[in-house]
XYZ file of C-alpha atoms in Angstrom:
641
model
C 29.615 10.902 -47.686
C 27.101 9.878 -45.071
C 24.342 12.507 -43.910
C 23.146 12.435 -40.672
C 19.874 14.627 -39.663
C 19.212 16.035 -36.424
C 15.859 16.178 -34.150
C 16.420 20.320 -34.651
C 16.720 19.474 -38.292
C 20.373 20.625 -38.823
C 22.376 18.384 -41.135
C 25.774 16.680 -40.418
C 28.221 14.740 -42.825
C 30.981 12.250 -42.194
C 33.513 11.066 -44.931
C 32.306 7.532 -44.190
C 30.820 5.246 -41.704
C 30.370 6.606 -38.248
C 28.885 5.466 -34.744
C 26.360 6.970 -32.749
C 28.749 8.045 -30.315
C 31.221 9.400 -32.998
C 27.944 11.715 -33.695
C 27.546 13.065 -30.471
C 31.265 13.778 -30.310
C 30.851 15.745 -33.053
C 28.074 17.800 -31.527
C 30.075 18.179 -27.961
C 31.661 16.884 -25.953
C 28.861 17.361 -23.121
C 26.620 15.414 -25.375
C 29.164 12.808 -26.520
C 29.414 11.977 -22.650
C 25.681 11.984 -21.570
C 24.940 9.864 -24.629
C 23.079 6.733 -23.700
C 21.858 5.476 -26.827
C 20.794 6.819 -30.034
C 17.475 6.620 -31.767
C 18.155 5.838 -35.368
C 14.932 6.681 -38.074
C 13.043 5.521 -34.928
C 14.771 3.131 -33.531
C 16.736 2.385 -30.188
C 20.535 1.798 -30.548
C 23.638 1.113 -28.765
C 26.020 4.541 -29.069
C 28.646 1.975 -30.673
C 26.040 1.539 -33.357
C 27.981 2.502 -37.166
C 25.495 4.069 -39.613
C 26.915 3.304 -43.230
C 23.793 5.118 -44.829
C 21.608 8.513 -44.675
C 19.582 8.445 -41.386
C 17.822 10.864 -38.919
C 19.377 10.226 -35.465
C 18.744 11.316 -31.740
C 21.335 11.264 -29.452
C 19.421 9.753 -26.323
C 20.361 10.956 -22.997
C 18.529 10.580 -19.167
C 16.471 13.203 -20.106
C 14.739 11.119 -22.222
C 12.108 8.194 -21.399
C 13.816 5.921 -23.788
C 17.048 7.040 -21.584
C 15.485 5.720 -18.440
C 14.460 2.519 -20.163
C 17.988 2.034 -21.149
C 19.366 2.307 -17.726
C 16.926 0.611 -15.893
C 16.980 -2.228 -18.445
C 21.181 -1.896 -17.995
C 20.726 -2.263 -14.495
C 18.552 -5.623 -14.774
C 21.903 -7.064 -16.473
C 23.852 -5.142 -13.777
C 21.852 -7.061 -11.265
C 22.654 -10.599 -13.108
C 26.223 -9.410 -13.511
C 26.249 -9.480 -9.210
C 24.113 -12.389 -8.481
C 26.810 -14.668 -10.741
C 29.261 -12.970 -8.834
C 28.474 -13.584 -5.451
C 26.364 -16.929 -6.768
C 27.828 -18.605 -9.329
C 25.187 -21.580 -8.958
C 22.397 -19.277 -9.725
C 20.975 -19.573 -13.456
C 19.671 -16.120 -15.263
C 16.696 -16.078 -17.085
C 14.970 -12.814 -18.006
C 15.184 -9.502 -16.897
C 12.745 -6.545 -18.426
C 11.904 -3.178 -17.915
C 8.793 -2.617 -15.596
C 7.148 0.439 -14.375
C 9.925 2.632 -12.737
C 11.999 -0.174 -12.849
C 13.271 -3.483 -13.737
C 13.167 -7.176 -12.493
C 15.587 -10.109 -13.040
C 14.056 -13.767 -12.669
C 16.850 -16.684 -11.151
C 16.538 -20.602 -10.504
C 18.782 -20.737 -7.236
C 18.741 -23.456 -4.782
C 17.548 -21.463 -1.441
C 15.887 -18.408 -1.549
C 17.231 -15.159 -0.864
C 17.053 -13.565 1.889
C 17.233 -9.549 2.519
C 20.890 -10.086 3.744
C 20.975 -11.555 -0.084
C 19.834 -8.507 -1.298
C 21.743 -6.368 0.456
C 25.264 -7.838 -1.044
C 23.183 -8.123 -4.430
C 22.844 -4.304 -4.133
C 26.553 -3.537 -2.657
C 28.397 -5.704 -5.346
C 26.030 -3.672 -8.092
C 27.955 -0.279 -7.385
C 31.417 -1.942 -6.957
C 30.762 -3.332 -10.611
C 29.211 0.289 -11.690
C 32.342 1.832 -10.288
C 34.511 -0.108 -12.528
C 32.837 1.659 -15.218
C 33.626 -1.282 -17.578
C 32.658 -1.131 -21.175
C 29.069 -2.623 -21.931
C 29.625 -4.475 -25.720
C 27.259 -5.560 -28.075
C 28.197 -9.083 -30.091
C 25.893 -11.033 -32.881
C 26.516 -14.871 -32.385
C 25.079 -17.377 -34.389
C 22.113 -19.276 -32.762
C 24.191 -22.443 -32.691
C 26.796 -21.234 -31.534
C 24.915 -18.930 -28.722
C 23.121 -22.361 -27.606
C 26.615 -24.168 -27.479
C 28.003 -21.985 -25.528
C 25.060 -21.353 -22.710
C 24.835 -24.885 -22.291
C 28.260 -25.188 -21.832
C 28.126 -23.015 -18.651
C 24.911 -24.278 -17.313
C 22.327 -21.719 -18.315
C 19.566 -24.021 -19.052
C 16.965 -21.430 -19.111
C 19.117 -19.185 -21.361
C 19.453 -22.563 -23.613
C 15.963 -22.836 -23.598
C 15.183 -19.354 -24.887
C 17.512 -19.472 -27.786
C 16.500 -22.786 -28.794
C 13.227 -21.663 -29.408
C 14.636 -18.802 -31.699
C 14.364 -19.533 -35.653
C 17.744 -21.211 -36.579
C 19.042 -19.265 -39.006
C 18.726 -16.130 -36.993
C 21.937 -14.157 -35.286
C 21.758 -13.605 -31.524
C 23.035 -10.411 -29.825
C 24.696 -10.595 -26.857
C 25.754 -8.341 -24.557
C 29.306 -8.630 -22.637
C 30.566 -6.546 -19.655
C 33.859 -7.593 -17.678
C 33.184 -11.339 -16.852
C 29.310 -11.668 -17.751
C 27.863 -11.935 -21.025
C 23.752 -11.905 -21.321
C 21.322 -12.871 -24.332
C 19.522 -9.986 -24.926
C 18.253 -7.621 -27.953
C 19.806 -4.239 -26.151
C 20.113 -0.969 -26.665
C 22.572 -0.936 -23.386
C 24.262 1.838 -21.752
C 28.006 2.009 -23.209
C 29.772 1.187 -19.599
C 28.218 0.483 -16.122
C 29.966 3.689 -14.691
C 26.618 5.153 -16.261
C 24.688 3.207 -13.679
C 24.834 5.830 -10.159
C 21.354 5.781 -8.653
C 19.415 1.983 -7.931
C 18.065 0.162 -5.303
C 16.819 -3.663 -5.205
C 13.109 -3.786 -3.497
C 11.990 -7.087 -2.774
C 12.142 -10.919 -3.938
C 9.231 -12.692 -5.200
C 8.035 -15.862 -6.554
C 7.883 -16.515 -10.807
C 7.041 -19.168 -12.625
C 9.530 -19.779 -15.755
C 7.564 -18.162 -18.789
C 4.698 -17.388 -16.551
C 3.306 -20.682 -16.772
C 2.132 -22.605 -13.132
C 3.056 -25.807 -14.376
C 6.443 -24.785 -14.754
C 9.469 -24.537 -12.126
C 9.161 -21.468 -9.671
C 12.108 -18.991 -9.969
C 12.966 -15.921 -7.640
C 12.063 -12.536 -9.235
C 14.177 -9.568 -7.441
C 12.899 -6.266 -8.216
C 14.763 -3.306 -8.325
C 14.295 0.878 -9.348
C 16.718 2.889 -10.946
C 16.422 6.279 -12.108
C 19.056 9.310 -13.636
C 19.134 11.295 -10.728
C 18.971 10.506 -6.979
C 16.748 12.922 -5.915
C 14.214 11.211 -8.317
C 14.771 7.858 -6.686
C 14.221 9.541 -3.509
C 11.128 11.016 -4.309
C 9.507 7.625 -5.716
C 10.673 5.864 -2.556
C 8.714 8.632 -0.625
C 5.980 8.065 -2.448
C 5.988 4.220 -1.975
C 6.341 4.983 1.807
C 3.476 7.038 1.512
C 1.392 4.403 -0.689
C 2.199 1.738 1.711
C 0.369 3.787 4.205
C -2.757 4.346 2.315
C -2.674 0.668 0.997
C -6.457 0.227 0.370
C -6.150 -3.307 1.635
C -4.998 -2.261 4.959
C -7.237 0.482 5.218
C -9.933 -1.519 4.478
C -9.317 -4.038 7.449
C -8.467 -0.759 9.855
C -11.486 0.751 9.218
C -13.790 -2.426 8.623
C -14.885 -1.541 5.130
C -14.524 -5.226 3.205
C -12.390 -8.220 3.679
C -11.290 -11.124 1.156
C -10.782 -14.903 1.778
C -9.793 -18.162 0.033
C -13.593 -19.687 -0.156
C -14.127 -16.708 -2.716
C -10.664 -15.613 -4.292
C -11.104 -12.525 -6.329
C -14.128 -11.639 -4.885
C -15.384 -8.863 -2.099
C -17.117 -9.167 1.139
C -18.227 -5.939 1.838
C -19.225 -4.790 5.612
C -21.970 -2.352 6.313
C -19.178 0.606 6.211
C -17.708 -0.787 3.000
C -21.378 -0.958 1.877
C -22.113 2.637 2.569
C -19.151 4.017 0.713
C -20.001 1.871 -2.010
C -23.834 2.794 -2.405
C -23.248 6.915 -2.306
C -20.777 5.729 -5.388
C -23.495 3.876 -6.911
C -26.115 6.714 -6.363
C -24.085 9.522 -7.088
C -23.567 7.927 -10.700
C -27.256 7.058 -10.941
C -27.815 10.884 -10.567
C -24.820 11.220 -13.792
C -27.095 8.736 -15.418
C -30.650 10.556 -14.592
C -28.722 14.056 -15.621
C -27.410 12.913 -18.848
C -30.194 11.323 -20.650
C -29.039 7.805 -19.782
C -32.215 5.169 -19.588
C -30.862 2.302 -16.982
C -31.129 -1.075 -17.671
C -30.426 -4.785 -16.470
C -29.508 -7.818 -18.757
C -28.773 -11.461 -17.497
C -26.016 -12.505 -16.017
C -25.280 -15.395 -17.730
C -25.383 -15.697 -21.534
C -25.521 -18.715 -24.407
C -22.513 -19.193 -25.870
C -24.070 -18.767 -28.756
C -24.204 -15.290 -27.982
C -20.691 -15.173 -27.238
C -19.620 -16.607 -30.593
C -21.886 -14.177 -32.444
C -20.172 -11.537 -30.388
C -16.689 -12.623 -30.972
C -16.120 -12.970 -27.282
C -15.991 -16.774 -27.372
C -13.011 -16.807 -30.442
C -11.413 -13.805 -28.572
C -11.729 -13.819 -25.038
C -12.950 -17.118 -23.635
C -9.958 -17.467 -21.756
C -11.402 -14.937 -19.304
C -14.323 -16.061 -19.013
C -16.360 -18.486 -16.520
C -18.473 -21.219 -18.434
C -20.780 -23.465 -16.855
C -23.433 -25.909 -18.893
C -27.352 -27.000 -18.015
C -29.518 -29.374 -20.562
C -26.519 -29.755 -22.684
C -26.803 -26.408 -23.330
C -23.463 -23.535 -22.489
C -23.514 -21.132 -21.021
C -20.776 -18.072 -19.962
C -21.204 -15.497 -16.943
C -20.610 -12.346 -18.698
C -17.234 -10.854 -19.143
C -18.942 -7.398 -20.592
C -22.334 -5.968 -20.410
C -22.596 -5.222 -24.241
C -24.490 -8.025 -25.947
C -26.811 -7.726 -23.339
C -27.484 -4.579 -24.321
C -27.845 -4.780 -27.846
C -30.466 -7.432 -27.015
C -32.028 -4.913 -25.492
C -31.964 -2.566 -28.256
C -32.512 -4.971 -30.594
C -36.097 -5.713 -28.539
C -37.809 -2.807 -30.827
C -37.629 -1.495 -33.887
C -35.478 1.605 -33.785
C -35.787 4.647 -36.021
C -33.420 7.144 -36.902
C -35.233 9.582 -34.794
C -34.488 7.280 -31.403
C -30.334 7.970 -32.071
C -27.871 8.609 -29.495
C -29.691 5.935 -27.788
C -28.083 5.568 -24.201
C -28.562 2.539 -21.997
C -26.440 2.472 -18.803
C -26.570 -0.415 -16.387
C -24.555 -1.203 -12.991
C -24.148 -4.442 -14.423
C -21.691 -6.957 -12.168
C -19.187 -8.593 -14.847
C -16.809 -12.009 -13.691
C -13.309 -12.235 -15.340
C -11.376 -15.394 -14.896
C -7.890 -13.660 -14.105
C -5.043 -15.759 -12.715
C -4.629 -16.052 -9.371
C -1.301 -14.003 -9.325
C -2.417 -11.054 -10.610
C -5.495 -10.789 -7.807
C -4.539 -7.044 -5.914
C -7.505 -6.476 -2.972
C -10.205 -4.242 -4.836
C -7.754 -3.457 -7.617
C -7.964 -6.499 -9.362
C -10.490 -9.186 -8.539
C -12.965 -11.273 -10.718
C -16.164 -10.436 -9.740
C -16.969 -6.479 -10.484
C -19.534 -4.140 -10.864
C -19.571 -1.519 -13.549
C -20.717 1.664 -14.380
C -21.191 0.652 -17.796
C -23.200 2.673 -21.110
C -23.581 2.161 -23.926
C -24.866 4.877 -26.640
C -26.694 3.642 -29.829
C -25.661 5.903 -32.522
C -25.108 7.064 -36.083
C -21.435 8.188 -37.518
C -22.193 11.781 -37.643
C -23.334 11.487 -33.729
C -20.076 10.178 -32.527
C -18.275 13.343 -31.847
C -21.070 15.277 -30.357
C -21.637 12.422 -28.060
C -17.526 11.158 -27.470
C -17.206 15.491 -26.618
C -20.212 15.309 -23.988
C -18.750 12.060 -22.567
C -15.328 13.736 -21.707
C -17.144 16.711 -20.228
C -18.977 14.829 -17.957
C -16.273 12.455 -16.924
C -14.606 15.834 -16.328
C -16.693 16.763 -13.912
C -17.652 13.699 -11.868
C -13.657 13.362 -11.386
C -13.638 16.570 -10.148
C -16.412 15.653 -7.914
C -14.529 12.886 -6.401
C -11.304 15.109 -5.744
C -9.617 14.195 -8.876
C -7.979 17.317 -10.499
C -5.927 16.115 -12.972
C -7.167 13.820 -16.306
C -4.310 12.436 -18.787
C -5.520 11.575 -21.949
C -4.751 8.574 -24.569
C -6.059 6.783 -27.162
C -5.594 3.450 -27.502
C -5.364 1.855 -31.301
C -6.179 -1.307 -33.606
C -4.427 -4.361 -31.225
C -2.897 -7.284 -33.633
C -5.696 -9.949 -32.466
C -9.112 -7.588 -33.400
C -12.586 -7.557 -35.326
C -13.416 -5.664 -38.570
C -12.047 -4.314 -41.485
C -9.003 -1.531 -41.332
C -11.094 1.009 -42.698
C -13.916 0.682 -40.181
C -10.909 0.937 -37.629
C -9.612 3.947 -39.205
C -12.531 5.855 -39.204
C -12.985 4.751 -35.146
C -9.720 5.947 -34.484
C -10.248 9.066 -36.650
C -13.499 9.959 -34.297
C -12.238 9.382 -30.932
C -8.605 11.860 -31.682
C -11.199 14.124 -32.945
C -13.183 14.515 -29.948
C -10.545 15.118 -28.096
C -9.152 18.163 -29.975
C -12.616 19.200 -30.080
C -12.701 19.496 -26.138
C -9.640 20.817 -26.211
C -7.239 18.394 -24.380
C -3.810 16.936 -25.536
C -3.159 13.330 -25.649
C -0.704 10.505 -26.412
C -1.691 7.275 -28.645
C -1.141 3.966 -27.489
C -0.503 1.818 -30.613
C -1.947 -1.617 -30.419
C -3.711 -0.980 -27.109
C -7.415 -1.375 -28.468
C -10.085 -3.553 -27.057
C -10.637 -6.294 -29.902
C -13.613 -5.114 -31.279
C -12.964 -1.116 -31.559
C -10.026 1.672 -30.418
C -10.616 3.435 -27.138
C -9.952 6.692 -25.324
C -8.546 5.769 -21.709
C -9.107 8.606 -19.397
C -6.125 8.474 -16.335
C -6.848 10.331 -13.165
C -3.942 11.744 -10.782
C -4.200 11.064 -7.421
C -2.916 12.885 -4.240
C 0.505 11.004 -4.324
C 1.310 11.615 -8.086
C 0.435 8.043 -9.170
C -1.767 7.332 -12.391
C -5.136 5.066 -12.321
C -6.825 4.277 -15.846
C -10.388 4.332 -15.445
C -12.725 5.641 -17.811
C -13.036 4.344 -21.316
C -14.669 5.321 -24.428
C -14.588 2.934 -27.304
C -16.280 3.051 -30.892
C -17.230 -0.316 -32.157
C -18.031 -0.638 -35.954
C -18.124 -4.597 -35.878
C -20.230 -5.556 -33.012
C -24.076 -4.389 -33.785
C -23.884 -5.939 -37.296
C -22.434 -9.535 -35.898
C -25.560 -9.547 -33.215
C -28.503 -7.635 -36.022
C -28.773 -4.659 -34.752
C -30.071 -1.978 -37.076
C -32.370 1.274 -37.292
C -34.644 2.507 -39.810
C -33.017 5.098 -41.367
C -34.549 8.602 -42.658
C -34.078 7.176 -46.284
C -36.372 3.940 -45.031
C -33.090 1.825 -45.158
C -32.005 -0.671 -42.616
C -28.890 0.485 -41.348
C -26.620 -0.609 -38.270
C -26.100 2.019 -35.804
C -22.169 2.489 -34.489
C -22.063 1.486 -30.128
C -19.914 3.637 -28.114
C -18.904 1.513 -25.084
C -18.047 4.209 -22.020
C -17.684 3.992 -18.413
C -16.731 6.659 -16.116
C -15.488 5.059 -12.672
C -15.067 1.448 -14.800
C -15.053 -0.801 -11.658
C -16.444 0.355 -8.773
C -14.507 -1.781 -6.822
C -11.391 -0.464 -8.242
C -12.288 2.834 -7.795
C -13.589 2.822 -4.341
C -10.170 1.098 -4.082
C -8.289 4.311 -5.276
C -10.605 6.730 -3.449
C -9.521 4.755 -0.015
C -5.768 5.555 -1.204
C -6.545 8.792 -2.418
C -7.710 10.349 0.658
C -6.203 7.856 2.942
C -8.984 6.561 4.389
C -9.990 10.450 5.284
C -12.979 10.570 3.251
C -15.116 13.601 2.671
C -18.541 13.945 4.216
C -20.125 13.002 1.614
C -18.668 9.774 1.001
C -17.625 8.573 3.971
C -19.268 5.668 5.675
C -19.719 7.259 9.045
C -20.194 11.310 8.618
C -20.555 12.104 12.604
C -20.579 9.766 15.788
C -22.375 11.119 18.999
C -20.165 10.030 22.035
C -21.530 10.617 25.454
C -19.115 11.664 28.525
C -20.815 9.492 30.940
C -23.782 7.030 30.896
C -25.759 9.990 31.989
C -25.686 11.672 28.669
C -26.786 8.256 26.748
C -29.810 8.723 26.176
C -29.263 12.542 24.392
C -26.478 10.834 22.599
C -29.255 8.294 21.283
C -31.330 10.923 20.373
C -28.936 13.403 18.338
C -28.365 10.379 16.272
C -31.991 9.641 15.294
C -32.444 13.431 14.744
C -29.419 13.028 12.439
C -30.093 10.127 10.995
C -34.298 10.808 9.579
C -32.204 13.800 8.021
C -30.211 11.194 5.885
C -27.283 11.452 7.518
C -24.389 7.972 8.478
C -24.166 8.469 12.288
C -23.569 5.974 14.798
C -23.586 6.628 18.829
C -20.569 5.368 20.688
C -22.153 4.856 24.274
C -19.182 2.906 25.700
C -18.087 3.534 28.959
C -14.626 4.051 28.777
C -13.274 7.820 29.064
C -14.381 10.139 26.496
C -10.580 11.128 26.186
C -10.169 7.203 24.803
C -13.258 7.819 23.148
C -12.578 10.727 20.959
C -8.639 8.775 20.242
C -10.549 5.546 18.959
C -12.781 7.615 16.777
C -10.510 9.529 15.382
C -8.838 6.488 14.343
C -11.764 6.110 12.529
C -11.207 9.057 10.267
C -14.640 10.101 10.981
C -15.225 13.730 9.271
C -16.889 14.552 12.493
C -17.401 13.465 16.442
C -19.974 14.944 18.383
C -19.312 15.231 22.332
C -21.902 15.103 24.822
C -22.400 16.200 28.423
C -24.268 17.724 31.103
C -23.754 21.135 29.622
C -24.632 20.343 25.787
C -27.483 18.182 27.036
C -28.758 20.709 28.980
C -27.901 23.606 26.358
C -29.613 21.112 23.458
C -26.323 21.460 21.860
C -23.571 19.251 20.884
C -18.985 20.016 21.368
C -18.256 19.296 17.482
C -14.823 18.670 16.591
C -13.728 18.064 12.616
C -11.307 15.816 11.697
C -7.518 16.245 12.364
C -8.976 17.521 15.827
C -10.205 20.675 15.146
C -12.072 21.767 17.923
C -15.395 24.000 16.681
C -16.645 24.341 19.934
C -20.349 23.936 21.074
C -23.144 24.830 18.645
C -26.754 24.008 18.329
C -27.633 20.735 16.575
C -29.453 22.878 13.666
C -26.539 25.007 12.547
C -24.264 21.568 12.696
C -26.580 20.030 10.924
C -26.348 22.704 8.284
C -22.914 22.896 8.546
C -23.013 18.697 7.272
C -25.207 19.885 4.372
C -23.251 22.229 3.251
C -20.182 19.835 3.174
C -21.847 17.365 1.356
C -24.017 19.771 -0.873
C -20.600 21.040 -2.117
C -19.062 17.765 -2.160
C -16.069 19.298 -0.112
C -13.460 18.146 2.581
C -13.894 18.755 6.362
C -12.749 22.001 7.346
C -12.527 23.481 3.475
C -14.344 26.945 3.154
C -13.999 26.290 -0.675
C-alpha cells in the first residue's frame, strides 16, 4: 500500500504504484483535468510522474505560481516546437522562464522579422490545438549527444557534453519535436490557450560576448486571457511613461556613448534630483543620522581586507598610481568603518549612524545598461548604523518605520516585504548568519508586516530585508535594503569598549531607503508619468505673458516667486498664448500662470493646474499660498487631501 498525503492533510492509499495524475483522478475529475503538475515532498513533477513510496503531494493547477511557471516554461518548448516547423535550419538552444514569461534563444541564418513572428505565433496554436501528449524520457548522456548531433543541434550537443557522463538526460517529446530539458511540462499542448510572442533580440550563446550571437524571441503566457490582457495594458501603459523617453520630452538627463552607464543631467533633471537629495538629508537630520564623506577610490588592500576584492572584483573599476592599486568603490561601507574606526568608541556611543550620499561605480556589462535603471555610476542614500546585538531590532523596527513613511511621502502606498538569506558564495560562519537572519524576520513581525524569504538571495557578507514599492501601474521596484553584517567590522578592526572594559566588535547594519537615486528618480518619472507633484517637480509654475506688453509683470511674478523658493521660469515668447499654454502643458508643469492687461493691472495672475483646470484669477499671495500648501503637504495638483 502506498500513502499519499494531501496539502489539507487528508490521507489517500493506492494498492500500488500510482502517477500524479492517477491522484488527481482520484480526487475528481475537475482536478484530474486542471492538473498541471504535481509537487511531490516539495518538488515539481510531471502529472505522469509514478510514486512507488509514502509522499505528501500537491496537485498543481493555474492557480498556482508553480502552475504558471509550468506553462510558460511549456510554451518556450511550444515556441521551439514552431520555429523547427516552419524553420527546419534553425538550431534550439535554451529556453527559460522569465518574469511573466519565457524566452527561447536560436542560431538561424537571417534574422527574423515581425512577419517571422507572426507565423511563429500562428503555428503555436495550430500545434496547441492538436492537444498532443507532452512525454517525459531519461536517455543516457551518450546516447542524448549521439542523437542531437545527428540532427544538427550543435548547441544542444554542446550542453549535454558538458553534463557529467554517467548522468541520465530527460527529454521531453511532443508530436515531431523532442527538447533536452529537466521539465516539469504540462501533460499535452491543448493546455497551452493564452500566449503571445513580443519581440526578437540579440544573445550571445551562454551569455558570453566572445561567443556567436543568437536571436532571443520573447514571449508571455498566462492561464487566463483576461490576465494576458491586463499585462499587455500595462506594458502599453509603461511604454508611455518610459523614464527614458520622458526624460528626453521633458529635458531632464540624456546618455551617450563617450560615458556609457553614466548620466548627464540638465538643469530640470538637476532640480528633481536635488529636492530628492534634500528631502533625504532632512530623513537623515530627523533620525539621528551624522552625514559623512569617504574617498572615492580605495587601496586594494582595503578591498581584500573587506572581502570585496575575493568576492566582487568583477564589478569593480581598478586603476593603479606608484605601483600602488587602487579600486573606485563599489559600496560605501569600508569607508565608513574607517571612519568609525578614527576614534575610540565606547559602548555608550552605540547605534552609531553615519549616512553619506556617497556616488558608488559598478562595472556592469554593457547589455544590461537600462537609462537611470541600471547604469554604473550612482549615487546612494547609503547608512550605516554601528551597533551591538541587542540594538538590532530596535534599530531594523525604526528603519522600516521610517522607510514607511518617506515612501508614502513620495506617493508610494504599497511596501512588499522579503528577506533575503545566506547566498552559496558568502563571508562568516553559519551561526553568525543564523543569528542575522534570526534578527531581520524578527523585526519584521515586530512592526507588524508579513513577508516572503528569498533563499540564497543575501549580499555576501550578511542577509538582507528588501523593501519593494508598488507603483501606479501595479509593477514592483526593489529599493530599500537592510542588511546585518557579522563578518565585516572584525575583518577591517573595528571594535568598542564595552561596559565590561572589553574590546568588542560592534554588528553594521547596511540600509538605504531610495538605494540609487538615479534609479529611483527613474521610477518616480514612471510613476507619475512625468506629472510630478509640486513639490518635486522641476518647474512648479511658469508665468506666460499674452503679449509683449505684459513681459515685464511676467518677469516680475517670477522673481517674487522665485526669492520665495519656488522653480518658476517665464515663457515671454511671442507666439499666441493659446500655443503657449499647449507647449506648457506638454511640460506637465503643476501650474501656468497667465498674464494680461487685466491681471497686470488687477496685480493678479489667471492660474490654471495641471490637466487644465482653470482656477480663475487670484492674487499672487493666496497662489502663492496655495503652492505652499501643496508642497507643505507633499500632495498632487488639484488634491484637497
Amino acid at each position: 500500500m502506498i500513502s499519499v498525503q494531501l496539502p489539507d492533510g487528508s490521507k489517500r492509499s493506492f494498492d500500488g504504484p500510482v502517477s500524479v495524475a492517477e491522484v488527481a483522478a482520484s480526487i475528481g475529475p475537475g482536478l484530474a483535468n486542471a492538473a498541471l503538475a504535481g509537487k511531490l515532498d516539495g518538488k515539481l513533477v510531471d502529472t505522469s510522474f509514478v510514486l512507488d513510496r509514502d509522499a505528501q503531494l500537491a496537485i498543481v493547477t493555474d492557480k498556482d505560481a508553480e502552475g504558471l511557471d509550468v506553462i510558460r516554461h511549456s510554451t518556450a518548448h511550444l515556441l521551439a516546437y514552431a520555429v523547427k516547423e516552419l524553420f527546419p535550419e534553425a538550431q534550439v538552444t535554451i529556453g527559460p522562464v522569465i518574469d511573466n514569461g519565457f524566452y527561447y534563444d536560436f542560431a538561424y541564418k537571417r534574422p527574423f522579422t515581425p512577419e517571422d513572428l507572426r507565423a511563429i505565433e500562428k503555428k503555436m496554436a495550430e500545434l496547441a490545438k492538436l492537444d498532443e501528449r507532452v512525454s517525459r524520457e531519461e536517455w543516457s548522456r551518450d546516447e542524448a549527444l549521439k542523437f542531437f548531433e545527428s540532427i544538427g543541434e550543435k548547441y544542444k550537443a554542446e550542453l549535454i557534453a558538458s553534463i557529467p557522463n554517467n548522468e541520465n538526460i530527460s527529454l521531453y517529446r511532443e508530436g515531431g519535436f523532442i527538447d533536452l530539458c529537466r521539465g516539469p511540462h504540462v501533460p499535452s499542448t491543448g493546455k497551452l490557450k493564452t500566449f503571445k510572442l513580443m519581440k526578437v533580440a540579440g544573445a550571445y550563446w551562454r551569455g558570453d560576448s566572445k561567443n556567436e550571437m543568437l536571436q532571443r524571441i520573447y514571449g508571455t503566457a498566462w492561464a487566463k486571457k483576461e490576465d494576458q490582457d491586463a499585462y499587455l495594458r500595462m506594458l502599453e501603459e509603461a511604454e508611455k511613461r518610459d523614464h527614458r523617453k520622458l526624460g528626453k520630452e521633458l529635458d531632464l538627463f540624456h546618455f551617450q556613448d563617450e560615458a556609457p552607464g553614466l548620466v548627464f543631467w540638465h538643469p530640470k533633471g538637476w532640480a528633481i534630483w536635488q529636492a530628492v537629495e534634500q528631502y533625504m538629508r532632512q530623513v537623515y537630520r530627523d533620525t539621528g543620522y551624522r552625514e559623512v564623506k569617504a574617498p572615492q577610490i580605495l587601496d586594494r588592500s582595503l578591498w581584500e581586507a573587506s572581502g570585496h576584492w575575493e568576492k566582487y572584483r568583477d564589478n569593480m573599476f581598478t586603476t593603479e598610481s606608484e605601483n600602488r592599486y587602487y579600486a573606485l568603490k563599489p559600496m560605501n561601507c569600508p569607508g565608513h568603518i574607517q571612519i568609525y574606526k578614527s576614534d575610540l568608541r565606547s559602548y555608550r556611543d552605540l547605534p552609531l549612524r553615519y549616512g553619506e550620499f556617497g556616488q558608488c561605480h559598478r562595472n556592469e556589462a554593457s547589455g544590461a545598461l537600462h537609462g537611470l535603471m541600471r547604469v554604473r555610476g550612482f549615487t546612494q542614500d547609503d547608512g550605516h548604523i554601528f551597533c551591538t546585538e541587542d540594538q538590532i531590532q530596535a534599530e531594523c523596527v525604526a528603519f522600516t518605520a521610517q522607510l514607511q513613511k518617506v515612501y508614502s511621502d513620495f506617493g508610494f502606498t504599497e511596501v512588499q516585504y522579503k528577506v533575503a538569506t545566506r547566498p552559496d558564495k558568502r563571508i562568516g560562519a553559519d551561526k553568525l548568519w543564523d543569528k542575522a537572519e534570526h534578527a531581520l524576520m524578527e523585526s519584521l513581525r515586530a512592526s507588524g508586516v508579513t513577508f516572503e524569504i528569498s533563499p540564497g538571495d543575501g549580499a555576501f557578507y550578511g542577509p538582507k530585508i528588501e523593501y519593494h514599492l508598488k507603483d501606479a501601474i501595479g509593477r514592483t521596484w526593489q529599493c530599500g535594503t537592510m542588511q546585518v553584517d557579522f563578518s565585516m567590522p572584525g575583518r577591517l578592526g573595528a571594535e568598542y569598549v564595552a561596559e565590561d572594559n572589553t574590546r568588542k566588535v560592534p554588528v553594521l547594519l547596511h540600509r538605504a531607503v531610495v538605494g540609487s537615486l538615479e534609479r529611483f528618480i527613474g521610477i518616480l518619472i514612471e510613476n507619475h508619468a512625468g506629472s510630478f507633484p509640486s513639490w518635486l517637480a522641476p518647474v512648479q509654475a511658469a508665468v506666460a505673458c499674452i503679449s509683449e506688453h505684459q513681459a515685464a509683470y511676467a518677469e516680475g511674478v517670477v522673481e517674487k516667486l522665485k526669492k520665495q523658493g519656488f522653480r518658476a521660469e517665464a515663457d515671454l515668447r511671442n507666439e499666441k498664448i493659446t500655443y503657449k499654454i499647449r507647449a506648457l502643458a506638454l511640460q506637465k508643469l503643476p501650474y501656468i500662470l497667465v498674464v494680461g492687461d487685466k491681471e497686470m493691472q488687477s496685480g493678479q495672475v489667471a492660474v490654471r493646474a495641471r490637466g487644465g483646470v482653470d482656477l480663475g484669477a487670484m492674487p499672487l499671495d493666496l497662489f502663492v499660498e496655495r503652492l505652499s500648501e501643496d508642497i507643505a503637504l507633499r500632495r498632487d495638483v488639484g488634491s484637497t487631501a
